[in-house]
Coordinates of C-alpha atoms in Angstrom, one line a residue:
Chain A
D148 CA -48.5 -44.8 -60.6
T149 CA -47.6 -42.5 -63.5
G150 CA -43.8 -43.1 -63.3
V151 CA -41.2 -40.6 -62.2
S152 CA -42.3 -37.0 -62.3
Q153 CA -40.0 -34.0 -62.4
N154 CA -40.9 -30.4 -62.1
P155 CA -40.4 -27.9 -63.6
R156 CA -39.6 -29.2 -67.1
H157 CA -37.6 -26.1 -67.9
K158 CA -36.1 -23.4 -65.8
I159 CA -34.4 -20.2 -67.0
T160 CA -32.6 -18.3 -64.2
K161 CA -30.2 -15.4 -63.9
R162 CA -26.7 -16.1 -62.7
G163 CA -26.5 -15.9 -58.9
Q164 CA -30.1 -16.9 -58.3
N165 CA -31.2 -20.0 -56.4
V166 CA -33.2 -22.7 -58.0
T167 CA -35.0 -25.8 -56.7
F168 CA -36.1 -28.8 -58.6
R169 CA -38.5 -31.5 -57.5
C170 CA -38.7 -35.3 -58.2
D171 CA -41.5 -37.6 -57.4
P172 CA -40.4 -41.2 -57.8
I173 CA -42.4 -44.4 -58.2
S174 CA -44.1 -44.7 -54.8
E175 CA -42.8 -48.2 -53.9
H176 CA -39.2 -47.4 -55.0
N177 CA -36.9 -46.8 -52.0
R178 CA -33.9 -45.5 -54.0
L179 CA -33.8 -42.2 -55.7
Y180 CA -30.9 -40.9 -57.9
W181 CA -30.0 -37.5 -59.3
Y182 CA -27.9 -37.3 -62.5
R183 CA -26.8 -34.3 -64.5
Q184 CA -26.3 -34.3 -68.3
T185 CA -24.5 -31.7 -70.3
L186 CA -24.3 -31.4 -74.1
G187 CA -22.5 -34.2 -75.7
Q188 CA -22.0 -36.1 -72.5
G189 CA -23.8 -39.0 -70.8
P190 CA -25.6 -38.5 -67.5
E191 CA -23.2 -38.0 -64.6
F192 CA -24.0 -39.2 -61.1
L193 CA -24.7 -36.5 -58.5
T194 CA -26.2 -38.3 -55.5
Y195 CA -28.6 -41.0 -54.3
F196 CA -30.9 -41.7 -51.4
Q197 CA -32.2 -44.9 -49.9
N198 CA -35.4 -43.9 -48.2
E199 CA -34.6 -40.6 -46.5
A200 CA -30.9 -41.2 -46.1
Q201 CA -28.5 -39.6 -48.5
L202 CA -25.9 -42.4 -49.0
E203 CA -23.5 -41.1 -51.6
K204 CA -22.6 -37.7 -53.1
S205 CA -20.4 -37.1 -56.1
R206 CA -17.4 -34.7 -56.0
L207 CA -19.4 -32.9 -58.7
L208 CA -21.8 -31.9 -56.0
S209 CA -20.2 -28.7 -54.8
D210 CA -21.3 -27.0 -51.6
R211 CA -23.7 -24.9 -53.7
F212 CA -25.8 -28.0 -54.3
S213 CA -28.0 -29.7 -51.7
A214 CA -30.5 -32.5 -52.1
E215 CA -33.1 -33.7 -49.6
R216 CA -35.6 -36.5 -49.4
P217 CA -37.3 -35.6 -46.1
K218 CA -39.9 -38.3 -45.9
G219 CA -38.4 -40.9 -48.1
S220 CA -40.8 -40.0 -50.9
F221 CA -40.2 -36.9 -53.1
S222 CA -36.8 -35.3 -53.4
T223 CA -35.6 -31.8 -54.0
L224 CA -32.3 -30.6 -55.5
E225 CA -31.4 -27.0 -54.8
I226 CA -28.6 -25.0 -56.5
Q227 CA -27.6 -21.8 -54.7
R228 CA -25.8 -18.9 -56.5
T229 CA -26.2 -20.5 -59.9
E230 CA -23.4 -20.2 -62.4
Q231 CA -23.5 -20.6 -66.2
G232 CA -21.7 -23.9 -65.8
D233 CA -24.7 -25.3 -64.0
S234 CA -26.7 -25.2 -67.2
A235 CA -27.6 -28.8 -67.9
M236 CA -30.4 -31.4 -67.9
Y237 CA -31.0 -32.7 -64.3
L238 CA -32.4 -36.2 -64.3
C239 CA -34.0 -38.1 -61.5
A240 CA -34.4 -41.9 -61.4
S241 CA -35.8 -44.3 -58.9
S242 CA -35.4 -48.1 -58.3
L243 CA -36.3 -50.7 -55.8
W244 CA -33.5 -52.2 -53.7
P245 CA -32.8 -55.0 -53.2
R246 CA -34.3 -56.8 -56.2
R247 CA -33.1 -59.1 -58.9
R248 CA -30.2 -57.8 -60.9
G249 CA -32.1 -57.6 -64.2
Y250 CA -34.0 -54.4 -63.5
G251 CA -33.1 -50.9 -64.7
Y252 CA -33.8 -47.5 -63.3
T253 CA -37.0 -45.6 -64.1
F254 CA -36.1 -42.1 -65.1
G255 CA -38.1 -38.9 -65.2
S256 CA -38.1 -36.6 -68.2
G257 CA -35.6 -34.2 -66.6
T258 CA -35.5 -30.5 -65.7
R259 CA -33.5 -28.4 -68.2
L260 CA -31.8 -25.6 -66.5
T261 CA -30.5 -22.6 -68.4
V262 CA -28.5 -20.0 -66.5
V263 CA -28.2 -16.6 -68.3
Chain B
I66 CA -10.8 -49.4 -69.5
L67 CA -11.9 -47.4 -66.5
N68 CA -14.7 -45.4 -68.1
V69 CA -17.7 -46.3 -70.2
E70 CA -17.2 -45.5 -73.8
Q71 CA -19.6 -45.6 -76.7
S72 CA -19.0 -45.5 -80.4
P73 CA -19.8 -43.9 -82.7
Q74 CA -21.0 -40.7 -81.0
S75 CA -23.5 -40.2 -83.8
L76 CA -24.9 -42.2 -86.7
H77 CA -27.1 -41.5 -89.7
V78 CA -28.8 -44.6 -91.1
Q79 CA -31.2 -45.0 -94.0
E80 CA -34.7 -46.3 -93.2
G81 CA -34.7 -50.1 -93.6
D82 CA -31.0 -50.5 -93.1
S83 CA -29.6 -52.4 -90.1
T84 CA -27.1 -50.9 -87.8
N85 CA -25.1 -51.6 -84.6
F86 CA -23.0 -49.7 -82.1
T87 CA -20.6 -50.5 -79.3
C88 CA -20.3 -49.9 -75.5
S89 CA -17.0 -50.6 -73.8
F90 CA -16.9 -50.8 -70.0
P91 CA -14.6 -51.9 -67.1
S92 CA -14.5 -55.7 -67.1
S93 CA -13.3 -56.0 -63.5
N94 CA -15.9 -56.4 -60.8
F95 CA -18.7 -56.6 -63.3
Y96 CA -22.3 -56.7 -62.0
A97 CA -24.6 -55.5 -64.8
L98 CA -24.7 -53.6 -68.0
H99 CA -27.7 -51.4 -68.9
W100 CA -28.9 -50.1 -72.2
Y101 CA -31.4 -47.2 -72.4
R102 CA -33.1 -45.4 -75.3
W103 CA -33.6 -41.7 -74.8
E104 CA -35.9 -39.9 -77.3
T105 CA -36.0 -36.1 -77.4
A106 CA -38.3 -34.6 -74.7
K107 CA -39.0 -38.0 -73.1
S108 CA -37.5 -40.0 -70.3
P109 CA -34.7 -42.5 -70.8
E110 CA -36.3 -45.9 -71.2
A111 CA -34.6 -49.1 -70.1
L112 CA -34.1 -51.5 -73.1
F113 CA -32.0 -54.2 -71.5
V114 CA -30.2 -55.1 -68.3
M115 CA -27.6 -57.7 -69.0
T116 CA -25.8 -59.7 -66.3
L117 CA -24.3 -62.9 -67.8
N118 CA -21.3 -63.2 -70.0
G119 CA -22.4 -64.3 -73.5
D120 CA -25.9 -63.2 -72.9
E121 CA -28.0 -62.0 -75.8
K122 CA -31.3 -60.2 -75.3
K123 CA -33.9 -59.2 -77.9
K124 CA -36.9 -56.8 -77.9
G125 CA -38.6 -56.7 -81.3
R126 CA -36.0 -55.5 -83.9
I127 CA -33.5 -54.5 -81.2
S128 CA -31.0 -57.0 -79.7
A129 CA -27.9 -56.8 -77.6
T130 CA -24.9 -59.0 -76.8
L131 CA -22.6 -59.0 -73.8
N132 CA -18.9 -60.0 -73.3
T133 CA -18.0 -59.4 -69.7
K134 CA -14.5 -60.8 -70.0
E135 CA -13.3 -58.2 -72.5
G136 CA -15.7 -55.5 -71.4
Y137 CA -17.9 -54.8 -74.4
S138 CA -21.6 -54.9 -75.5
Y139 CA -23.1 -54.4 -78.9
L140 CA -26.6 -53.1 -79.7
Y141 CA -28.1 -54.1 -83.0
I142 CA -31.1 -52.6 -84.7
K143 CA -32.6 -54.5 -87.7
G144 CA -34.6 -52.8 -90.4
S145 CA -34.3 -49.3 -88.9
Q146 CA -37.5 -47.2 -88.7
P147 CA -37.8 -43.4 -88.1
E148 CA -39.1 -44.1 -84.6
D149 CA -35.7 -45.6 -83.7
S150 CA -34.2 -42.1 -83.9
A151 CA -33.0 -41.5 -80.3
T152 CA -29.8 -41.4 -78.2
Y153 CA -28.8 -44.9 -77.0
L154 CA -27.0 -44.9 -73.6
C155 CA -25.2 -47.8 -72.0
A156 CA -24.3 -47.8 -68.3
S157 CA -22.0 -50.0 -66.2
H158 CA -23.0 -51.2 -62.8
R159 CA -19.9 -52.6 -60.9
G160 CA -20.1 -54.8 -57.9
G161 CA -20.0 -52.8 -54.6
A162 CA -21.0 -49.6 -56.4
Q163 CA -24.5 -48.3 -55.9
K164 CA -24.8 -46.2 -59.0
L165 CA -24.7 -46.5 -62.8
V166 CA -21.8 -45.0 -64.8
F167 CA -23.0 -43.9 -68.2
G168 CA -21.3 -43.6 -71.6
Q169 CA -21.7 -40.5 -73.6
G170 CA -24.3 -42.1 -75.8
T171 CA -24.8 -42.8 -79.5
R172 CA -27.1 -40.4 -81.2
L173 CA -29.0 -42.3 -84.0
T174 CA -30.9 -40.6 -86.8
I175 CA -32.9 -42.6 -89.2
N176 CA -33.4 -40.9 -92.6
P177 CA -36.7 -41.7 -94.3

């Protein structure tokens, strides 16, 4: 297993276009998280899945955002009608639940979105 | 404290010097406190996950302490090296919550 993989690494899109990002977690991890990080801020929680079920969504996740994890493996995050405020680093992380408290998340390298 | 706060936001340290920075987090309903190191163009990497009040963890030249009653953690780097340059993130995991809440990070630059 090569860790958490995110594609693409960078995406530049015009305002109003739709974009989709993909995350491939560590294969045995049943939980998958999406976070967004803007300049000068820490990562902000967007949503998480346990297997294929989306169990929590942040109020940050407007109706233009949708996330799926159809077979409990990879996940996609789609942003429709992108706005300049969507420009950010989108991070994916995975973990195994339940497990002992002392384990952290495994993160991907992120997808940097620039909306022009 | 309701949010996770880190200080300072940025720090420049001379190579060979030691440094430390702070993470403040909600002390109520504590479950775990995470520290991550995030180097440019790489993935955030877990450094420590701390769960017990008074805990101290060490990895090489980096160590961390935890006070869950007052809601703070310190990260120490001894004898800083250029490869320590990164953003250091702490994150709070509260009981009953299923997600981490991150601070804004401390951006550390080591000057050779």
